[in-house]
Coordinates of C-alpha atoms (C1' of nucleotides) in Angstrom, one line a residue:
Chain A
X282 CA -19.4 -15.8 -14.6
X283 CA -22.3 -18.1 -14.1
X284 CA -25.9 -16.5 -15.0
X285 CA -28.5 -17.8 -12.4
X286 CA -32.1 -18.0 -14.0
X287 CA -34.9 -18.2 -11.7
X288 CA -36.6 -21.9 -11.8
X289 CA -39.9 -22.3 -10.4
X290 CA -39.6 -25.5 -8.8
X291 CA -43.6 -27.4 -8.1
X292 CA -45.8 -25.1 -8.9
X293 CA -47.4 -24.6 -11.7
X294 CA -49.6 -21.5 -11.1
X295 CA -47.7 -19.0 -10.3
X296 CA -48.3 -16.7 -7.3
X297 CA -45.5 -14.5 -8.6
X298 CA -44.4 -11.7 -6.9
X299 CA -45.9 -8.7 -7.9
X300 CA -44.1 -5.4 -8.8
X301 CA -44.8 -2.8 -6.4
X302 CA -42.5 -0.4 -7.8
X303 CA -40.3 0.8 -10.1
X304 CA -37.2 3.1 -9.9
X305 CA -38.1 6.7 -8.6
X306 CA -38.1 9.6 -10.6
X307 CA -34.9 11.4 -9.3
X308 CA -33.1 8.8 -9.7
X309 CA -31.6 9.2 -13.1
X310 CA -30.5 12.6 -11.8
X311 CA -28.9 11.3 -8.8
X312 CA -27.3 8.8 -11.1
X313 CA -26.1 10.9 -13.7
X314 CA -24.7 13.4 -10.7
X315 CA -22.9 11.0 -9.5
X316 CA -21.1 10.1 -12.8
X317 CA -20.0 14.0 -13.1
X318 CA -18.8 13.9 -9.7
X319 CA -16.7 10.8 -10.3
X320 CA -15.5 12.1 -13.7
X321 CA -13.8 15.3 -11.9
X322 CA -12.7 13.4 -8.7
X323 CA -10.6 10.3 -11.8
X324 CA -9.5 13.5 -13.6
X325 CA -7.7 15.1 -10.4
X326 CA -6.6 12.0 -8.8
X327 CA -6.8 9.5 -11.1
X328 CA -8.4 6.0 -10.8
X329 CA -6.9 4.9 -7.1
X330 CA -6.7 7.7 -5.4
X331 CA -10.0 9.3 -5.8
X332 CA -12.5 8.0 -3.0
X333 CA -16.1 6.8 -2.9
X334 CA -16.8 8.5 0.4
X335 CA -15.6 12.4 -1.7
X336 CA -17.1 11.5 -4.5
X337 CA -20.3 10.6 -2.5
X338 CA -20.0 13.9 -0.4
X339 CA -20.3 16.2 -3.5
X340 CA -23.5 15.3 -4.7
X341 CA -24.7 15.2 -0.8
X342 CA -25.0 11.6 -0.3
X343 CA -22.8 9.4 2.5
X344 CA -20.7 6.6 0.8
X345 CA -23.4 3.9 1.9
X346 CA -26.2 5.8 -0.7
X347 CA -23.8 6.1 -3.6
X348 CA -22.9 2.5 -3.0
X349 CA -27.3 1.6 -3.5
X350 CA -26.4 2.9 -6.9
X351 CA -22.6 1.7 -8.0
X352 CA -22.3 -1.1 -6.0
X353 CA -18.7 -1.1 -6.3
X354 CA -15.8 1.4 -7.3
X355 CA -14.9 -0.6 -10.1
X356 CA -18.8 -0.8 -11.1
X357 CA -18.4 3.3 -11.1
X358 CA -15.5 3.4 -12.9
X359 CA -17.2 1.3 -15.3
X360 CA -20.2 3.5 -16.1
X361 CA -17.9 6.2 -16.3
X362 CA -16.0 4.9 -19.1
X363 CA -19.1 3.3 -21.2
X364 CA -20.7 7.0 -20.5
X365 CA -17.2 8.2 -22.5
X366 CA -18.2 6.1 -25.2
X367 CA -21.5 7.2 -25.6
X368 CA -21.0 10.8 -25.7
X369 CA -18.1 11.4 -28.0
X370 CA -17.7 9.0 -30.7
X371 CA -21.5 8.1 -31.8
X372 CA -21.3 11.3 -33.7
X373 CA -17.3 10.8 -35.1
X374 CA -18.0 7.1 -36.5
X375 CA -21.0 7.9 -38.2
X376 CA -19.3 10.9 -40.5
X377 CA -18.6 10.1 -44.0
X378 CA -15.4 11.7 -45.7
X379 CA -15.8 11.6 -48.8
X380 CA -11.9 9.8 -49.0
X381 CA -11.0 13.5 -48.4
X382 CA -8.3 13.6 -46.2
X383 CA -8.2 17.4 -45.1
X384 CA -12.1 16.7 -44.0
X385 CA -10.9 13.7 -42.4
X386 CA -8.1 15.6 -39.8
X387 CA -10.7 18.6 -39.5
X388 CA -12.8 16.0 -38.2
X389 CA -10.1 14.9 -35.2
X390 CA -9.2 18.8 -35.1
X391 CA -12.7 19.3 -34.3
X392 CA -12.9 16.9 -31.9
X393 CA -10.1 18.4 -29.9
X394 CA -12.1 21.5 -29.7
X395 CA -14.9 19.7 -28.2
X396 CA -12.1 17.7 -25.4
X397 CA -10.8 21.1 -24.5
X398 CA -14.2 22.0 -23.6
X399 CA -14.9 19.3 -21.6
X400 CA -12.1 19.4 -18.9
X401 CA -12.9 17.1 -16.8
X402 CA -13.8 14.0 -19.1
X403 CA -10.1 15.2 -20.9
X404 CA -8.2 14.8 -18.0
X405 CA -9.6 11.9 -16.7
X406 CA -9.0 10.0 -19.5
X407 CA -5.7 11.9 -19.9
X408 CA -4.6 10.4 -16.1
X409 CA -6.2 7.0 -16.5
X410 CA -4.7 5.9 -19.9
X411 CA -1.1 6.2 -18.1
X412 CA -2.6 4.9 -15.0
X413 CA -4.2 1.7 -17.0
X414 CA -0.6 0.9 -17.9
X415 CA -0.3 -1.3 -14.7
X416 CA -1.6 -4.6 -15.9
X417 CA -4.1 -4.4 -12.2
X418 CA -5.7 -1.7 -13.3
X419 CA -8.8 -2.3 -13.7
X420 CA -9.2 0.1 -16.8
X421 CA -6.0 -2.0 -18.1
X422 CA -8.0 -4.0 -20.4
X423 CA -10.4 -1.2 -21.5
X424 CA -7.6 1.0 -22.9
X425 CA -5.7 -1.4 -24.4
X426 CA -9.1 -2.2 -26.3
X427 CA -9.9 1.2 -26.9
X428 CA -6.1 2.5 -28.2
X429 CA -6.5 -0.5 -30.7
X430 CA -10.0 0.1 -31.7
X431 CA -8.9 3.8 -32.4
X432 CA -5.9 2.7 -34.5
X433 CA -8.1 0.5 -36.3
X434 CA -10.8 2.8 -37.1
X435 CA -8.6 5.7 -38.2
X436 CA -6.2 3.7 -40.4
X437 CA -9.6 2.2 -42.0
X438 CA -10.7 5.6 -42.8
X439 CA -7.7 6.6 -44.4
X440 CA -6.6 3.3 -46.5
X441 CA -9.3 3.8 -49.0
X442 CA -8.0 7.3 -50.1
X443 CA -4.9 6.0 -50.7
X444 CA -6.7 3.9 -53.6
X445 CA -8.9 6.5 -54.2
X446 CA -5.8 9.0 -54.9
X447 CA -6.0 11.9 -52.2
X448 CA -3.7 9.9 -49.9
X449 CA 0.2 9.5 -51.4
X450 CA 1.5 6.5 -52.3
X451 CA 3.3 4.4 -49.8
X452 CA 1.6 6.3 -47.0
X453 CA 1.9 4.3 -43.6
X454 CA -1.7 4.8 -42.9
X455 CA -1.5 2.6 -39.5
X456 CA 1.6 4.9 -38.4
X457 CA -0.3 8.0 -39.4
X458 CA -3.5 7.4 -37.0
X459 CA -1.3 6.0 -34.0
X460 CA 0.6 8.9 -34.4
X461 CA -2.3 11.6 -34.4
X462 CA -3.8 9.7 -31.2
X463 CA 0.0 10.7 -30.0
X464 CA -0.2 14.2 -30.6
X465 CA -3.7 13.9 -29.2
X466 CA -2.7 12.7 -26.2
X467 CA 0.7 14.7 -25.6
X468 CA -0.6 17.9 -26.1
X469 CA -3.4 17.3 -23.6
X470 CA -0.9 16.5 -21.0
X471 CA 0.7 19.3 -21.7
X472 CA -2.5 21.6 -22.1
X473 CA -3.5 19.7 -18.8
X474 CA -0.7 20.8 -17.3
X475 CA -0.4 24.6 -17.9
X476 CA -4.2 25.5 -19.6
X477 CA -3.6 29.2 -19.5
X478 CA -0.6 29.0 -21.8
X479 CA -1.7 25.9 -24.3
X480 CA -4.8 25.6 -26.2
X481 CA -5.7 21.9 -27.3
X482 CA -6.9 22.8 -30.2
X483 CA -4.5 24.6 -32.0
X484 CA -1.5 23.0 -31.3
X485 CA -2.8 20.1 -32.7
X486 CA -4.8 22.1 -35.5
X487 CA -1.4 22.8 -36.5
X488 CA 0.1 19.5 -36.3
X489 CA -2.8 18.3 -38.6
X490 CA -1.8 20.6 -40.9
X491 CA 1.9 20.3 -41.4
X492 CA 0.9 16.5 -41.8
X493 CA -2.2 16.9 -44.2
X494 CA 0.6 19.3 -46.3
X495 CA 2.8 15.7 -46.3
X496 CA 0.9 13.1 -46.8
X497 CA -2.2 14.3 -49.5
X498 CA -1.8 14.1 -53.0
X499 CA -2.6 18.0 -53.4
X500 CA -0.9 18.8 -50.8
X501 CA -4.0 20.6 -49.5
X502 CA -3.4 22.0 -45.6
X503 CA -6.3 22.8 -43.3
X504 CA -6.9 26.1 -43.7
X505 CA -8.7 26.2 -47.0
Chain B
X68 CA 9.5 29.2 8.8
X69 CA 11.6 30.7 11.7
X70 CA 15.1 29.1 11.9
X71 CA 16.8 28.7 15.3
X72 CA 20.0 29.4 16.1
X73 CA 21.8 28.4 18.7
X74 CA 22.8 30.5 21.0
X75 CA 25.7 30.1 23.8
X76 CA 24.6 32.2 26.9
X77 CA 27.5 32.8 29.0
X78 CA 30.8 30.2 28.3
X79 CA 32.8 32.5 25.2
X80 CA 34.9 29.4 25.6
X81 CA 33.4 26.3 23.1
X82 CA 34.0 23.0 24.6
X83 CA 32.4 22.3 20.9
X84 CA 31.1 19.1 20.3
X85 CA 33.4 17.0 18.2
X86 CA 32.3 14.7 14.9
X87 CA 32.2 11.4 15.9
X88 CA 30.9 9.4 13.1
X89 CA 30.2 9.9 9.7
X90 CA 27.6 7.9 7.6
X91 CA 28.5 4.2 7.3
X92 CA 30.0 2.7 4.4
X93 CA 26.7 0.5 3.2
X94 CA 24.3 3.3 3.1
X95 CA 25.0 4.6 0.0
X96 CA 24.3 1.3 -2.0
X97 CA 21.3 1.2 0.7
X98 CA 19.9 5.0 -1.0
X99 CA 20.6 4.1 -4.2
X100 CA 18.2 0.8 -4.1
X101 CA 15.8 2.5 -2.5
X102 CA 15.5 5.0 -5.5
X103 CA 15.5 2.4 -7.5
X104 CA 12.5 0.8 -6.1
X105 CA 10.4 3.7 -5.4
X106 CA 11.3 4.1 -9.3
X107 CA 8.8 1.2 -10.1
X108 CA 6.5 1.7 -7.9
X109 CA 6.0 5.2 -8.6
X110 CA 5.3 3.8 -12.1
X111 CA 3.2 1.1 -11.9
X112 CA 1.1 2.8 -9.3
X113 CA 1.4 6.5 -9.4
X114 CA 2.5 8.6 -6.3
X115 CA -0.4 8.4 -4.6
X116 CA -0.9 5.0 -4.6
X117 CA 2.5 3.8 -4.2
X118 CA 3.2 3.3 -0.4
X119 CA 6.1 3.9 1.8
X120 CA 5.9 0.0 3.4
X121 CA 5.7 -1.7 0.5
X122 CA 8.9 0.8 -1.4
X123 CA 10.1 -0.6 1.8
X124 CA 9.5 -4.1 2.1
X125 CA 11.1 -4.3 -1.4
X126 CA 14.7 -3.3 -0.4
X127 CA 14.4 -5.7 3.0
X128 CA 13.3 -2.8 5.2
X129 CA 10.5 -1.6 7.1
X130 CA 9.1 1.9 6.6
X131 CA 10.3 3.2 9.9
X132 CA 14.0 1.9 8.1
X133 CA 13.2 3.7 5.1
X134 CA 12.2 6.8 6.7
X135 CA 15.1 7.5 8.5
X136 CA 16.7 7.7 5.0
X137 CA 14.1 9.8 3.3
X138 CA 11.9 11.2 6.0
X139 CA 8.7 11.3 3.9
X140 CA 7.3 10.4 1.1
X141 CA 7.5 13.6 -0.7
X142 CA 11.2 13.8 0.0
X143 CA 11.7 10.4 -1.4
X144 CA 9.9 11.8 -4.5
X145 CA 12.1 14.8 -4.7
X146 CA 14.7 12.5 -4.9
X147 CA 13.6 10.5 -7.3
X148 CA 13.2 13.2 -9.7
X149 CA 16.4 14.7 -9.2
X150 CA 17.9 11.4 -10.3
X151 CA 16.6 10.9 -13.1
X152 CA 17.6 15.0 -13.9
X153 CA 21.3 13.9 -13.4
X154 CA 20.9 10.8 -15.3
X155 CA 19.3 11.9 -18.4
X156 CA 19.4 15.6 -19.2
X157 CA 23.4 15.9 -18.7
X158 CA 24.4 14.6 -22.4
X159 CA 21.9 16.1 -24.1
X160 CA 22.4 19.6 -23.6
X161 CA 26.3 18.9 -23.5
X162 CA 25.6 18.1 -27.3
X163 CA 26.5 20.5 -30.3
X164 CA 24.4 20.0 -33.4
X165 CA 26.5 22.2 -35.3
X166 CA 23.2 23.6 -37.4
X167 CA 22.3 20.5 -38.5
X168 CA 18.4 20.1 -38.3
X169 CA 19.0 16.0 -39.0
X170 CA 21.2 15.5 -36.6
X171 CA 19.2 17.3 -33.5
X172 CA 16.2 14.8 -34.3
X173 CA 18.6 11.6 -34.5
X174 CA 19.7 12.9 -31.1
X175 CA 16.0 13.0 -29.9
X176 CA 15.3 9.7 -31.6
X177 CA 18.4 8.3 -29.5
X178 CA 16.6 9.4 -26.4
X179 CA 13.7 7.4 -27.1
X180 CA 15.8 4.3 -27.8
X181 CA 17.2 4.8 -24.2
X182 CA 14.1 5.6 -22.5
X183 CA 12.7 2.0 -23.8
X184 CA 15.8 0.4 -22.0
X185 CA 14.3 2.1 -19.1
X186 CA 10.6 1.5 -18.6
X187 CA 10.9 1.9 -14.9
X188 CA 11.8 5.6 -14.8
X189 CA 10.3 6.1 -18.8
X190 CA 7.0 4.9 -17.1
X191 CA 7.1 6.8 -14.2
X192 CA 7.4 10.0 -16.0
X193 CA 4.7 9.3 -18.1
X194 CA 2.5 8.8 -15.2
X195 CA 3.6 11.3 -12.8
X196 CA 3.1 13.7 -15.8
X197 CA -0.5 13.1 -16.3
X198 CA -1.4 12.3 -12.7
X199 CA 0.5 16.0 -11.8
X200 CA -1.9 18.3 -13.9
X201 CA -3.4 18.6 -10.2
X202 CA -2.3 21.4 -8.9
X203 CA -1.9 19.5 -5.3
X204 CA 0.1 16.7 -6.6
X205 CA 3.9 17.4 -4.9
X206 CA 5.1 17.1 -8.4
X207 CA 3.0 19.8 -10.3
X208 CA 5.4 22.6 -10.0
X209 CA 8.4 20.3 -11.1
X210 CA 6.6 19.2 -14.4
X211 CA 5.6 22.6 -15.1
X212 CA 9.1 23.9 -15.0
X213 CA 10.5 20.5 -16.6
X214 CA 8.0 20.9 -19.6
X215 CA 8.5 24.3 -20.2
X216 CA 12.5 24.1 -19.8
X217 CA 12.3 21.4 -22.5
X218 CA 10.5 23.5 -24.7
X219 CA 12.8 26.4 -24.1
X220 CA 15.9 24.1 -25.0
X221 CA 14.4 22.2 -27.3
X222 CA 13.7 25.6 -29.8
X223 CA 16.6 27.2 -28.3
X224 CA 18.3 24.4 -30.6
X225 CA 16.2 25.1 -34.0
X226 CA 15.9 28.8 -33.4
X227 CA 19.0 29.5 -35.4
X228 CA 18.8 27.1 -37.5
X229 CA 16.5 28.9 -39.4
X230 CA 19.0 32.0 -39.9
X231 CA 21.7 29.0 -40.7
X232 CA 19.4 28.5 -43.6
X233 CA 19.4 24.5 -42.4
X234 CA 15.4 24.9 -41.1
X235 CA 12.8 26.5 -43.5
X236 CA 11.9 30.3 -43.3
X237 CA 8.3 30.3 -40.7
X238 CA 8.5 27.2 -38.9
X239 CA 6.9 27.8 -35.7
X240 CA 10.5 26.1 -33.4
X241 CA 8.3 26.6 -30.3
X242 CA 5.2 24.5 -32.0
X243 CA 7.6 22.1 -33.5
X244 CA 9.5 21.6 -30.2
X245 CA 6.6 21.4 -28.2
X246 CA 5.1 19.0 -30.6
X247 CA 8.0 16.5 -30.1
X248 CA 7.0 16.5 -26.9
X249 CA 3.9 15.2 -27.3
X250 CA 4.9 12.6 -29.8
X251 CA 7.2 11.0 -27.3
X252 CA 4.5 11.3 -24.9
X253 CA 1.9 9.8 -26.7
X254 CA 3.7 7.3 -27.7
X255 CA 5.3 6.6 -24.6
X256 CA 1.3 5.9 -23.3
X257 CA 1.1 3.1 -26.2
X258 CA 4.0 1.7 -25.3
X259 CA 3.4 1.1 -22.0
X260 CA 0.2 -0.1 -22.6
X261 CA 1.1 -2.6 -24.9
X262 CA 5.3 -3.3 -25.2
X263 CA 5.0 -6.2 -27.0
X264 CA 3.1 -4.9 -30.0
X265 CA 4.8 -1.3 -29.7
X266 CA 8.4 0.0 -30.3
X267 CA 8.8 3.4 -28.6
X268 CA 11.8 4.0 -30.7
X269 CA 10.5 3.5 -34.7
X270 CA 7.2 5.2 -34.2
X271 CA 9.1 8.4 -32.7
X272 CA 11.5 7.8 -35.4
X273 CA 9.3 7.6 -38.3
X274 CA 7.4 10.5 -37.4
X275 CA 10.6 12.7 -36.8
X276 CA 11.6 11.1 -40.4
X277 CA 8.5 12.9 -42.2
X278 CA 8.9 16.1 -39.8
X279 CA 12.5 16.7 -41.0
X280 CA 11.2 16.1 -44.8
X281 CA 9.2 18.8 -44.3
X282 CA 10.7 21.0 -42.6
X283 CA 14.4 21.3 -43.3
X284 CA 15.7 23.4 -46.3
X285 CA 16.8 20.4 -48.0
X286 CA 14.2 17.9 -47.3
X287 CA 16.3 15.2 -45.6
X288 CA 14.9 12.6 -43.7
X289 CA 16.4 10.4 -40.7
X290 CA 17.6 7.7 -42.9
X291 CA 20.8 8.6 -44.3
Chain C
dT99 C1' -54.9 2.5 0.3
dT100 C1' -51.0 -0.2 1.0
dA101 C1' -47.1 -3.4 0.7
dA102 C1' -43.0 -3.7 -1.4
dA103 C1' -39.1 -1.9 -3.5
dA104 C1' -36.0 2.1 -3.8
dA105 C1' -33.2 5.4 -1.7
dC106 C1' -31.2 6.6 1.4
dC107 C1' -28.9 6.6 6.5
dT108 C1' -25.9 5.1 10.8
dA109 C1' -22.8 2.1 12.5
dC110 C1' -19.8 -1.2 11.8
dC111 C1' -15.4 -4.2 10.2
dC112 C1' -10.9 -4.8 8.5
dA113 C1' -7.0 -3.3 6.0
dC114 C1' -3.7 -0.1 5.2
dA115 C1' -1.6 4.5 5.0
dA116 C1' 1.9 8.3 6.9
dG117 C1' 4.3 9.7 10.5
dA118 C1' 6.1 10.2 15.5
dG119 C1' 8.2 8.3 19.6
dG120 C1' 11.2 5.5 21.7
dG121 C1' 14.0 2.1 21.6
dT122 C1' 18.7 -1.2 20.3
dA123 C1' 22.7 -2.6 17.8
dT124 C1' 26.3 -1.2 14.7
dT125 C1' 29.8 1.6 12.9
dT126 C1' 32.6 5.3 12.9
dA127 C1' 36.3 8.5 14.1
dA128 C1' 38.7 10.8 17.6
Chain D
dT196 C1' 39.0 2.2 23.2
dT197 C1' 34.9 4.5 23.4
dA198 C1' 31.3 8.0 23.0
dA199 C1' 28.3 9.6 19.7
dA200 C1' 26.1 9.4 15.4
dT201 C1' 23.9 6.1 12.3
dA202 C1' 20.9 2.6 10.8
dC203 C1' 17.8 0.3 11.7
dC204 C1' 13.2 -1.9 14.2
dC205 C1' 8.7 -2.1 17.0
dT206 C1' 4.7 0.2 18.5
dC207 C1' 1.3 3.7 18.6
dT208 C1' -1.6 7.3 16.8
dT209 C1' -4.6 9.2 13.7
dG210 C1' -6.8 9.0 9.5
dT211 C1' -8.9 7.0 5.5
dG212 C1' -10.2 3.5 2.4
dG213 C1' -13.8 -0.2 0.4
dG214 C1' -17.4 -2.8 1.7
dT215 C1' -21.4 -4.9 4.6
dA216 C1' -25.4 -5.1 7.9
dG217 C1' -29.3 -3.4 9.3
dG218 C1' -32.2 0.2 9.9
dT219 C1' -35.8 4.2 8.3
dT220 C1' -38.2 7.0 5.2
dT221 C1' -40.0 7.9 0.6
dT222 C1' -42.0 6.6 -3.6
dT223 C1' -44.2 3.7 -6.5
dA224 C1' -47.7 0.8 -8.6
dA225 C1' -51.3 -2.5 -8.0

DNA sequence: TTAAAAACCTACCCACAAGAGGGTATTTAA
DNA sequence: TTAAATACCCTCTTGTGGGTAGGTTTTTAA
């Protein structure tokens, strides 16, 4: 990874090369299009089966123009994922809960709500994270990252209450949040797999609340 | 789907072609490694992306060799899943649990500890599963019916259990069951994502630890 | 107004896939 | 012993993939 910077060699004014234009104005749309379009084609075929040329065809372009805006596959798959990131936890890291637990796993409840709603980027992420397990995927890295980020994050919500007193004693807080990102992501295969007969939400809803009945002081469920 | 017989025209006698050969010794050994590789290449690269020559090339064949034991690539998949039916499933359901809540999820536990001496096939489910929620994938169907029979069997077991007085009056068997499920699953992603820092076994075990706490009669865990 | 950059396109290349067709050598069982 | 079935292999077809090269049109900003 070597950065070139441009180095004027002689001269010391400087004709420079003028800007004549910038980007257009549809081009954000085209972009953005184009990221939808990938999402659905990763969720129904995953990673290396889905094809720039199909992608490309349903936002009306040939493979050549989608390739003048992701150069690569990889580079889509890229903005795809960092698009992910973007969307869906800005709002869930910024919450503060009050080292209440039951708020805490209505939080993740919520935000199960808001996957089922959102098909595509579900399932995408649903197919890649088992897909990413081959060490050449290029994702491999990303999810390994991201599982471990989500660990970290969850069990550093729910240490402090442990201290604070609304979290038993002895509570393995590191088990606890792998475990809900477990639940999270079986029940989505199995929602995935049969969405007339599963909802997202409240089989995990009430997996959240058998465990919020275990593991806080009160013994406090979610529906309160 | 019209099937032709054949039809003798005028000879009632049948000279009757006789059996000359029957399959050769080696080819059964011959199958059987060819499973075995399609095994790990179905998980580390999906059934899309896993590809007849190189199943091929990996038993010392070429595909046209391959082919003339499984004559396509869905067949060989077929296959493939039927193995691992005959492997796996046949002791568990042979089991009695005699009413004993604890000793159904020690059996499931003991299941998780064999799939992690497998990571071939373990892995392979795991990604066919995810990577079949489209409804084209050859597969779909099968994990339908394979999810949905689990869940079936699974409560089947807890079901009377209850009545026994071993399970707690109002547990939901068909959430608890199909909540298993998704444990295993989700944690099966983890653990193939990142083996070294992730036992399939404990993390299933712990959990189904705190789920018989609180849901048998007498509040047992695993560990006894 | 205009030149340059952006946003496309067509036409390629090369690699690889699934499967069919048509062989040859080996093994089997009568 | 021997004919037929088996277990292969080589080659071809057809299709698709990612990516590049080089064009043309459209939009932008000086």
């Amino acid at each position: 990874m070597t950065m070139q910077t441009e180095v004027s060699q002689k001269s010391t004014e400087r004709p420079k090369r003028v800007r004549r234009t910038g980007p257009y104005k549809a081009a954000d749309a085209r972009r953005q299009a184009i990221l939808e379009s990938a999402i659905e084609h990763f969720a129904q075929w995953g990673y290396f089966n889905s094809s720039m040329p199909k992608i490309a065809a349903d936002v009306g372009l040939t493979k050549a123009g989608l390739m003048h805006h992701f150069s690569s596959k990889e580079e889509l798959l890229s903005a795809v994922l960092e698009l992910r990131d973007q969307r869906a936890f800005s709002a869930f890291y910024a919450e503060d809960f009050g080292n209440d637990p039951v708020r805490y796993f209505g939080q993740v409840a919520a935000q199960t709500a808001f996957n089922e709603s959102q098909p595509g980027l579900t399932q995408m992420f649903s197919v890649l994270a088992a897909e990413s397990s081959n060490e050449e995927h290029p994702a491999h890295e990303y999810f390994q990252r991201r599982y471990k980020s989500i660990v970290d994050a969850s069990s550093g919500f729910m240490a402090p209450m442990i201290t604070a007193g609304t979290l038993r004693e002895g509570t393995d807080v590191r088990q606890i949040a792998a475990e809900i990102l477990a639940v999270v992501d079986g029940f989505t295969i199995q929602w995935a797999l049969d969405k007339t007969n599963t909802s997202l939400h409240s089989t995990v809803f009430n997996y959240l609340d058998r465990l919020s009945r275990s593991v806080t002081t009160d013994g406090r469920g979610l529906g309160d």
